[in-house]
Amino acid sequence: MILSMIMAASENGVIGRDGDLPWNLPDDFRHFKRTTVGHSVIMGRKTYQSLGKALPKRRNLVITRDKNLELPDAEVVNSLEMALKLCLSEDEVFIIGGGEIYQNALELNIVDKIYLTVVHAVIEGDTFFRIPETGWQKVSSQFHGIDDKHAYSFTFEVHERIK
């Protein structure tokens, strides 16, 4: 199984503000959907709540410390390790947030790939993520400029762990 993380981050590392994304980039949403459809997605409870429901055409696993939480449209687990055990037979699984889950996965040194949309702006926020400076290499990059639907330019990047 390939364990991937997918997120968008500003140049100063912001990935969220007040439980939401601090930008609206329709092509990034399409990229996220195209990349994750048909795969399991693992997220924290706060990320699930910000989405408001499970993501369609994906197996949704929600990590929470609340042993009594039940969700009608997602599988609830109490740890990242438990979520991963449920996905062992899959080819690629995505961690989609939030910041605490990303950090936990990096600390466990189990992530193989990071799909990062770099938003070319300095944004105010309260949740941050940065790819570690060592151990990763950028393997692809695709720039998208500002247009009538996108207030910020951005770049789709893929980083792979150096083995």
GROMACS .gro file of C-alpha atoms in nm:
model
  163
    1MET     CA    1   0.000   0.000   0.000
    2ILE     CA    2   0.115   0.350  -0.081
    3LEU     CA    3   0.025   0.594   0.196
    4SER     CA    4  -0.021   0.944   0.059
    5MET     CA    5  -0.115   1.278   0.207
    6ILE     CA    6  -0.295   1.542   0.005
    7MET     CA    7  -0.336   1.908   0.098
    8ALA     CA    8  -0.309   2.268  -0.014
    9ALA     CA    9  -0.079   2.506   0.174
   10SER     CA   10   0.013   2.870   0.133
   11GLU     CA   11   0.375   2.974   0.095
   12ASN     CA   12   0.388   3.036   0.472
   13GLY     CA   13   0.252   2.687   0.544
   14VAL     CA   14  -0.111   2.770   0.624
   15ILE     CA   15  -0.355   2.486   0.549
   16GLY     CA   16  -0.655   2.613   0.743
   17ARG     CA   17  -0.827   2.895   0.925
   18ASP     CA   18  -1.119   2.858   1.167
   19GLY     CA   19  -1.183   2.500   1.056
   20ASP     CA   20  -1.198   2.580   0.685
   21LEU     CA   21  -0.978   2.651   0.384
   22PRO     CA   22  -0.879   3.018   0.360
   23TRP     CA   23  -0.912   3.023  -0.021
   24ASN     CA   24  -1.143   2.901  -0.297
   25LEU     CA   25  -0.957   2.733  -0.582
   26PRO     CA   26  -1.201   2.532  -0.798
   27ASP     CA   27  -0.926   2.361  -0.999
   28ASP     CA   28  -0.762   2.246  -0.675
   29PHE     CA   29  -1.095   2.092  -0.565
   30ARG     CA   30  -1.115   1.911  -0.900
   31HIS     CA   31  -0.754   1.792  -0.861
   32PHE     CA   32  -0.832   1.664  -0.509
   33LYS     CA   33  -1.141   1.480  -0.631
   34ARG     CA   34  -0.970   1.332  -0.938
   35THR     CA   35  -0.680   1.211  -0.723
   36THR     CA   36  -0.879   1.060  -0.435
   37VAL     CA   37  -1.197   0.915  -0.596
   38GLY     CA   38  -1.202   0.537  -0.570
   39HIS     CA   39  -0.961   0.533  -0.275
   40SER     CA   40  -0.995   0.534   0.100
   41VAL     CA   41  -0.956   0.874   0.264
   42ILE     CA   42  -0.850   0.910   0.626
   43MET     CA   43  -0.931   1.227   0.817
   44GLY     CA   44  -0.968   1.363   1.165
   45ARG     CA   45  -1.305   1.440   1.318
   46LYS     CA   46  -1.265   1.816   1.270
   47THR     CA   47  -1.194   1.769   0.899
   48TYR     CA   48  -1.501   1.548   0.868
   49GLN     CA   49  -1.711   1.812   1.046
   50SER     CA   50  -1.579   2.088   0.818
   51LEU     CA   51  -1.683   1.880   0.515
   52GLY     CA   52  -2.025   1.821   0.668
   53LYS     CA   53  -2.054   1.468   0.530
   54ALA     CA   54  -1.851   1.182   0.389
   55LEU     CA   55  -1.690   1.236   0.049
   56PRO     CA   56  -1.874   1.044  -0.225
   57LYS     CA   57  -1.714   0.758  -0.420
   58ARG     CA   58  -1.449   0.711  -0.150
   59ARG     CA   59  -1.427   0.499   0.163
   60ASN     CA   60  -1.424   0.754   0.448
   61LEU     CA   61  -1.242   0.675   0.772
   62VAL     CA   62  -1.264   0.928   1.055
   63ILE     CA   63  -1.016   0.927   1.344
   64THR     CA   64  -1.142   1.045   1.682
   65ARG     CA   65  -1.060   0.998   2.049
   66ASP     CA   66  -1.436   0.981   2.119
   67LYS     CA   67  -1.506   0.611   2.172
   68ASN     CA   68  -1.882   0.672   2.135
   69LEU     CA   69  -1.887   0.867   1.809
   70GLU     CA   70  -2.096   0.705   1.537
   71LEU     CA   71  -2.132   0.850   1.187
   72PRO     CA   72  -2.395   0.736   0.937
   73ASP     CA   73  -2.171   0.771   0.632
   74ALA     CA   74  -1.816   0.700   0.756
   75GLU     CA   75  -1.618   0.442   0.950
   76VAL     CA   76  -1.501   0.566   1.289
   77VAL     CA   77  -1.163   0.457   1.428
   78ASN     CA   78  -0.960   0.568   1.727
   79SER     CA   79  -0.613   0.588   1.573
   80LEU     CA   80  -0.427   0.627   1.248
   81GLU     CA   81  -0.284   0.279   1.295
   82MET     CA   82  -0.635   0.135   1.323
   83ALA     CA   83  -0.744   0.315   1.005
   84LEU     CA   84  -0.443   0.182   0.815
   85LYS     CA   85  -0.508  -0.177   0.927
   86LEU     CA   86  -0.850  -0.154   0.762
   87CYS     CA   87  -0.687  -0.051   0.433
   88LEU     CA   88  -0.400  -0.300   0.404
   89SER     CA   89  -0.526  -0.456   0.080
   90GLU     CA   90  -0.559  -0.123  -0.105
   91ASP     CA   91  -0.312   0.015  -0.357
   92GLU     CA   92  -0.313   0.378  -0.236
   93VAL     CA   93  -0.473   0.542   0.067
   94PHE     CA   94  -0.498   0.917   0.129
   95ILE     CA   95  -0.472   1.116   0.450
   96ILE     CA   96  -0.674   1.431   0.383
   97GLY     CA   97  -0.634   1.620   0.710
   98GLY     CA   98  -0.616   1.786   0.937
   99GLY     CA   99  -0.293   1.919   1.072
  100GLU     CA  100  -0.270   1.683   1.370
  101ILE     CA  101  -0.326   1.374   1.153
  102TYR     CA  102  -0.066   1.493   0.898
  103GLN     CA  103   0.188   1.553   1.176
  104ASN     CA  104   0.116   1.216   1.336
  105ALA     CA  105   0.171   1.034   1.004
  106LEU     CA  106   0.500   1.216   0.942
  107GLU     CA  107   0.624   1.141   1.293
  108LEU     CA  108   0.549   0.771   1.239
  109ASN     CA  109   0.760   0.790   0.919
  110ILE     CA  110   0.500   0.593   0.722
  111VAL     CA  111   0.407   0.838   0.445
  112ASP     CA  112   0.529   0.750   0.095
  113LYS     CA  113   0.395   1.041  -0.111
  114ILE     CA  114   0.267   1.397  -0.060
  115TYR     CA  115   0.036   1.566  -0.309
  116LEU     CA  116   0.079   1.935  -0.227
  117THR     CA  117  -0.094   2.230  -0.387
  118VAL     CA  118   0.126   2.532  -0.313
  119VAL     CA  119  -0.091   2.845  -0.299
  120HIS     CA  120   0.133   3.133  -0.406
  121ALA     CA  121   0.036   3.378  -0.133
  122VAL     CA  122   0.105   3.453   0.231
  123ILE     CA  123  -0.221   3.377   0.412
  124GLU     CA  124  -0.332   3.421   0.772
  125GLY     CA  125  -0.436   3.097   0.937
  126ASP     CA  126  -0.429   2.879   1.246
  127THR     CA  127  -0.335   2.536   1.104
  128PHE     CA  128   0.000   2.478   0.936
  129PHE     CA  129   0.190   2.215   0.741
  130ARG     CA  130   0.534   2.206   0.582
  131ILE     CA  131   0.708   1.918   0.409
  132PRO     CA  132   1.017   1.825   0.608
  133GLU     CA  133   1.333   1.975   0.461
  134THR     CA  134   1.509   1.640   0.431
  135GLY     CA  135   1.398   1.297   0.316
  136TRP     CA  136   1.168   1.414   0.035
  137GLN     CA  137   1.212   1.491  -0.333
  138LYS     CA  138   0.978   1.675  -0.566
  139VAL     CA  139   0.892   1.448  -0.861
  140SER     CA  140   0.639   1.664  -1.046
  141SER     CA  141   0.517   2.021  -1.060
  142GLN     CA  142   0.240   2.190  -1.260
  143PHE     CA  143   0.177   2.566  -1.235
  144HIS     CA  144  -0.170   2.728  -1.258
  145GLY     CA  145  -0.195   3.105  -1.295
  146ILE     CA  146  -0.448   3.354  -1.164
  147ASP     CA  147  -0.768   3.372  -1.368
  148ASP     CA  148  -1.131   3.477  -1.326
  149LYS     CA  149  -1.204   3.177  -1.098
  150HIS     CA  150  -0.876   3.172  -0.905
  151ALA     CA  151  -0.761   3.469  -0.695
  152TYR     CA  152  -0.422   3.308  -0.635
  153SER     CA  153  -0.179   3.125  -0.858
  154PHE     CA  154  -0.085   2.778  -0.738
  155THR     CA  155   0.128   2.479  -0.825
  156PHE     CA  156   0.036   2.111  -0.803
  157GLU     CA  157   0.338   1.925  -0.668
  158VAL     CA  158   0.405   1.561  -0.590
  159HIS     CA  159   0.679   1.472  -0.343
  160GLU     CA  160   0.807   1.121  -0.274
  161ARG     CA  161   0.996   1.001   0.028
  162ILE     CA  162   1.358   0.923  -0.047
  163LYS     CA  163   1.418   0.560   0.042
   0.00000   0.00000   0.00000
